[in-house]
Amino acid sequence: GQQLNQSPQSMFIQEGEDVSMNCTSSSIFNTWLWYKQDPGEGPVLLIALYKAGELTSNGRLTAQFGITRKDSFLNISASIPSDVGIYFCAGRYNNNDMRFGAGTRLTVKP
Amino acid sequence: GAGVSQSPRYKVAKRGQDVALRCDPISGHVSLFWYQQALGQGPEFLTYFQNEAQLDKSGLPSDRFFAERPEGSVSTLKIQRTQQEDSAVYLCASSFTGGFGNTIYFGEGSWLTVV
């Protein structure tokens, strides 16, 4: 089953608002990743974090690797309609083992 | 190819039927992963290959699930005697190597419905 606790499960926001979602784990990870999945598609990587405390941006997206290595957050600023989708956090401990959260479903109202 | 390609995209199987799902990774990618994604859930790890070697199959839910990658490129996930609980999206992913810095690219998935 899922080992990562991702919250919130869903969000309904107005276009232009900022969004914040996070992921926690009882286990430490060496890498944290954030993916977006559109309906009928596979997950697409948004941001990868490789060091505890690292803060990384990709356009309007900002993510941080928690210093305890057990948590991460993703912020989306000034949301737009195409931000709609399901966002997943994922943690990697070793090369072949990547665990996913249950996802945050984002709806953006124009 | 340009991306990870999976076939079939959609499969409806009768309970008890065997199914085979195919994955064509990105050319040159050494690492290949299979994930199972139930409706409303995140992907769950099934198995991992490095070239033709299956290095981790700890996520395969039962001995009805079998994966192979005989020549180190195309992989097949086989499910024998399908059950209704096998209904899910099966995602294949690949990366250049297994190192942390290598992006894992996902295919669009094979949607399996067992009736």
Short mmCIF file of C-alpha atoms in Angstrom, two decimals:
data_model
loop_
_atom_site.label_atom_id
_atom_site.label_comp_id
_atom_site.label_asym_id
_atom_site.label_seq_id
_atom_site.Cartn_x
_atom_site.Cartn_y
_atom_site.Cartn_z
CA GLY A 1 0.00 0.00 0.00
CA GLN A 2 0.88 3.68 -0.10
CA GLN A 3 3.67 4.65 2.27
CA LEU A 4 3.46 8.38 1.66
CA ASN A 5 0.73 10.55 3.15
CA GLN A 6 -0.23 13.22 0.67
CA SER A 7 -2.60 16.07 1.45
CA PRO A 8 -4.97 17.49 0.65
CA GLN A 9 -6.77 14.79 -1.34
CA SER A 10 -8.46 17.41 -3.49
CA MET A 11 -8.53 21.16 -3.96
CA PHE A 12 -10.98 23.47 -5.68
CA ILE A 13 -9.50 26.89 -6.29
CA GLN A 14 -10.13 30.00 -8.32
CA GLU A 15 -7.86 30.85 -11.23
CA GLY A 16 -5.04 33.08 -10.01
CA GLU A 17 -4.90 31.62 -6.51
CA ASP A 18 -1.83 29.96 -5.08
CA VAL A 19 -1.83 26.24 -4.24
CA SER A 20 0.09 24.28 -1.65
CA MET A 21 0.23 20.53 -1.16
CA ASN A 22 2.52 18.32 0.88
CA CYS A 23 3.71 14.83 1.47
CA THR A 24 4.98 13.12 4.61
CA SER A 25 6.48 9.73 5.26
CA SER A 26 7.56 7.65 8.21
CA SER A 27 10.62 6.63 6.18
CA ILE A 28 13.46 8.79 4.92
CA PHE A 29 14.07 9.23 1.22
CA ASN A 30 17.14 10.24 -0.76
CA THR A 31 15.12 11.87 -3.52
CA TRP A 32 11.71 13.52 -3.58
CA LEU A 33 9.84 14.02 -6.83
CA TRP A 34 6.61 15.67 -7.88
CA TYR A 35 4.64 14.39 -10.86
CA LYS A 36 1.47 15.57 -12.61
CA GLN A 37 -0.92 13.14 -14.25
CA ASP A 38 -3.60 14.18 -16.73
CA PRO A 39 -6.56 11.89 -17.49
CA GLY A 40 -5.55 8.95 -19.66
CA GLU A 41 -1.88 9.80 -19.47
CA GLY A 42 1.12 8.62 -17.50
CA PRO A 43 2.71 10.78 -14.79
CA VAL A 44 5.02 13.55 -16.00
CA LEU A 45 7.89 14.75 -13.85
CA LEU A 46 7.59 18.36 -12.64
CA ILE A 47 10.39 18.76 -10.12
CA ALA A 48 13.09 16.50 -8.63
CA LEU A 49 14.82 17.23 -5.30
CA TYR A 50 18.06 15.53 -4.34
CA LYS A 51 19.26 17.12 -1.09
CA ALA A 52 17.65 17.68 2.28
CA GLY A 53 16.65 21.33 2.56
CA GLU A 54 16.80 21.89 -1.20
CA LEU A 55 14.34 24.42 -2.59
CA THR A 56 13.79 24.22 -6.35
CA SER A 57 11.61 26.18 -8.76
CA ASN A 58 10.28 25.35 -12.20
CA GLY A 59 8.34 28.31 -13.53
CA ARG A 60 5.35 28.84 -11.24
CA LEU A 61 6.14 25.67 -9.31
CA THR A 62 8.30 25.56 -6.20
CA ALA A 63 9.12 22.44 -4.20
CA GLN A 64 11.20 21.76 -1.12
CA PHE A 65 12.90 18.65 0.26
CA GLY A 66 12.33 18.65 4.02
CA ILE A 67 15.38 18.69 6.26
CA THR A 68 14.26 15.52 8.02
CA ARG A 69 14.13 13.81 4.58
CA LYS A 70 10.63 12.64 5.50
CA ASP A 71 8.57 15.35 3.87
CA SER A 72 8.22 17.64 0.87
CA PHE A 73 5.87 20.33 -0.33
CA LEU A 74 4.85 21.69 -3.72
CA ASN A 75 3.55 25.21 -4.29
CA ILE A 76 1.91 26.47 -7.46
CA SER A 77 1.61 30.22 -7.78
CA ALA A 78 -1.02 32.12 -9.78
CA SER A 79 -2.87 28.99 -10.91
CA ILE A 80 -4.24 28.74 -14.44
CA PRO A 81 -6.85 26.35 -15.91
CA SER A 82 -4.22 24.03 -17.41
CA ASP A 83 -2.92 23.30 -13.90
CA VAL A 84 -5.92 21.00 -13.51
CA GLY A 85 -4.88 17.40 -12.90
CA ILE A 86 -3.65 15.02 -10.24
CA TYR A 87 -0.35 15.79 -8.54
CA PHE A 88 1.66 12.98 -7.01
CA CYS A 89 4.62 13.11 -4.70
CA ALA A 90 7.13 10.28 -4.91
CA GLY A 91 10.10 9.32 -2.80
CA ARG A 92 13.11 7.27 -3.84
CA TYR A 93 15.33 5.56 -1.32
CA ASN A 94 17.42 3.51 -3.69
CA ASN A 95 17.80 3.23 -7.44
CA ASN A 96 14.85 1.03 -8.16
CA ASP A 97 12.32 1.76 -5.45
CA MET A 98 10.06 4.79 -5.95
CA ARG A 99 6.96 5.13 -3.77
CA PHE A 100 4.04 7.37 -4.63
CA GLY A 101 1.49 9.24 -2.58
CA ALA A 102 -2.22 8.85 -3.29
CA GLY A 103 -2.36 12.15 -5.16
CA THR A 104 -3.91 15.60 -4.86
CA ARG A 105 -6.68 16.28 -7.38
CA LEU A 106 -6.61 19.96 -8.39
CA THR A 107 -9.56 21.73 -9.95
CA VAL A 108 -9.15 25.33 -11.12
CA LYS A 109 -12.26 27.40 -11.71
CA PRO A 110 -11.88 30.13 -14.33
CA GLY B 1 10.87 5.94 -30.18
CA ALA B 2 10.34 9.37 -28.73
CA GLY B 3 8.65 8.14 -25.56
CA VAL B 4 7.71 5.03 -23.64
CA SER B 5 5.15 3.13 -25.68
CA GLN B 6 2.67 0.68 -24.20
CA SER B 7 0.20 -1.68 -25.82
CA PRO B 8 -2.60 -2.39 -25.74
CA ARG B 9 -3.90 0.91 -24.39
CA TYR B 10 -7.13 -0.75 -23.31
CA LYS B 11 -7.84 -4.40 -22.58
CA VAL B 12 -11.03 -6.04 -21.34
CA ALA B 13 -10.44 -9.58 -20.11
CA LYS B 14 -12.83 -12.16 -18.80
CA ARG B 15 -12.03 -13.45 -15.35
CA GLY B 16 -9.62 -16.35 -15.65
CA GLN B 17 -8.16 -15.20 -18.95
CA ASP B 18 -4.43 -14.61 -19.36
CA VAL B 19 -3.25 -11.18 -20.55
CA ALA B 20 0.07 -9.82 -21.81
CA LEU B 21 0.98 -6.15 -21.69
CA ARG B 22 3.85 -4.82 -23.74
CA CYS B 23 6.25 -1.96 -23.05
CA ASP B 24 8.69 -0.36 -25.48
CA PRO B 25 11.03 1.84 -23.42
CA ILE B 26 12.85 4.86 -24.74
CA SER B 27 15.70 3.69 -26.95
CA GLY B 28 18.92 3.23 -24.99
CA HIS B 29 17.27 3.26 -21.59
CA VAL B 30 18.79 0.65 -19.32
CA SER B 31 16.29 0.73 -16.46
CA LEU B 32 12.67 -0.34 -16.84
CA PHE B 33 9.93 -0.29 -14.24
CA TRP B 34 6.37 -1.60 -14.04
CA TYR B 35 3.78 0.05 -11.80
CA GLN B 36 0.15 -0.76 -11.05
CA GLN B 37 -2.26 2.13 -10.52
CA ALA B 38 -5.70 1.40 -9.10
CA LEU B 39 -8.49 3.93 -9.64
CA GLY B 40 -8.00 6.99 -7.46
CA GLN B 41 -4.62 5.83 -6.17
CA GLY B 42 -1.00 6.55 -6.86
CA PRO B 43 1.14 4.12 -8.83
CA GLU B 44 2.48 1.14 -6.88
CA PHE B 45 5.80 -0.47 -7.72
CA LEU B 46 5.67 -3.94 -9.25
CA THR B 47 9.09 -4.78 -10.65
CA TYR B 48 12.37 -3.37 -11.96
CA PHE B 49 14.79 -4.42 -14.70
CA GLN B 50 18.30 -3.32 -15.43
CA ASN B 51 18.91 -4.42 -18.99
CA GLU B 52 17.57 -7.99 -19.12
CA ALA B 53 18.09 -8.68 -15.43
CA GLN B 54 15.04 -8.49 -13.18
CA LEU B 55 16.64 -7.02 -10.08
CA ASP B 56 13.54 -6.49 -7.99
CA LYS B 57 10.17 -8.19 -8.24
CA SER B 58 9.09 -7.56 -4.67
CA GLY B 59 6.01 -5.61 -5.73
CA LEU B 60 4.40 -8.34 -7.84
CA PRO B 61 1.17 -9.10 -5.94
CA SER B 62 1.05 -12.84 -6.62
CA ASP B 63 2.66 -15.62 -8.60
CA ARG B 64 0.05 -14.95 -11.30
CA PHE B 65 2.12 -11.91 -12.29
CA PHE B 66 5.22 -12.43 -14.36
CA ALA B 67 7.46 -9.94 -16.16
CA GLU B 68 10.29 -10.41 -18.60
CA ARG B 69 12.70 -8.37 -20.67
CA PRO B 70 14.68 -11.02 -22.52
CA GLU B 71 16.81 -8.80 -24.75
CA GLY B 72 17.09 -5.82 -22.49
CA SER B 73 14.70 -3.55 -24.36
CA VAL B 74 11.02 -4.53 -24.84
CA SER B 75 9.32 -5.87 -21.72
CA THR B 76 6.16 -7.87 -21.24
CA LEU B 77 4.03 -8.06 -18.11
CA LYS B 78 1.92 -11.20 -18.06
CA ILE B 79 -1.01 -11.79 -15.76
CA GLN B 80 -2.34 -15.33 -15.60
CA ARG B 81 -5.88 -16.29 -14.62
CA THR B 82 -6.95 -12.66 -14.21
CA GLN B 83 -9.12 -11.69 -11.26
CA GLN B 84 -11.36 -8.64 -10.86
CA GLU B 85 -8.91 -7.09 -8.40
CA ASP B 86 -6.33 -7.01 -11.20
CA SER B 87 -8.35 -4.23 -12.89
CA ALA B 88 -6.02 -1.22 -12.94
CA VAL B 89 -3.79 0.86 -15.13
CA TYR B 90 -0.40 -0.77 -15.67
CA LEU B 91 2.29 1.84 -16.17
CA CYS B 92 5.68 1.16 -17.66
CA ALA B 93 8.56 3.59 -17.09
CA SER B 94 12.17 3.77 -18.17
CA SER B 95 15.30 5.73 -17.39
CA PHE B 96 18.76 5.99 -18.92
CA THR B 97 20.29 4.34 -15.89
CA GLY B 98 19.08 3.60 -12.39
CA GLY B 99 20.94 6.52 -10.84
CA PHE B 100 19.08 9.08 -8.77
CA GLY B 101 19.75 11.89 -11.20
CA ASN B 102 18.14 10.11 -14.12
CA THR B 103 14.59 11.09 -14.92
CA ILE B 104 12.08 8.25 -15.02
CA TYR B 105 9.73 8.62 -17.98
CA PHE B 106 6.31 6.99 -17.89
CA GLY B 107 4.22 5.59 -20.72
CA GLU B 108 0.52 6.31 -21.05
CA GLY B 109 -0.41 3.02 -19.44
CA SER B 110 -2.39 -0.07 -20.32
CA TRP B 111 -5.90 0.06 -18.88
CA LEU B 112 -6.99 -3.44 -17.85
CA THR B 113 -10.58 -4.21 -16.94
CA VAL B 114 -11.40 -7.72 -15.77
CA VAL B 115 -15.09 -8.62 -16.06
#
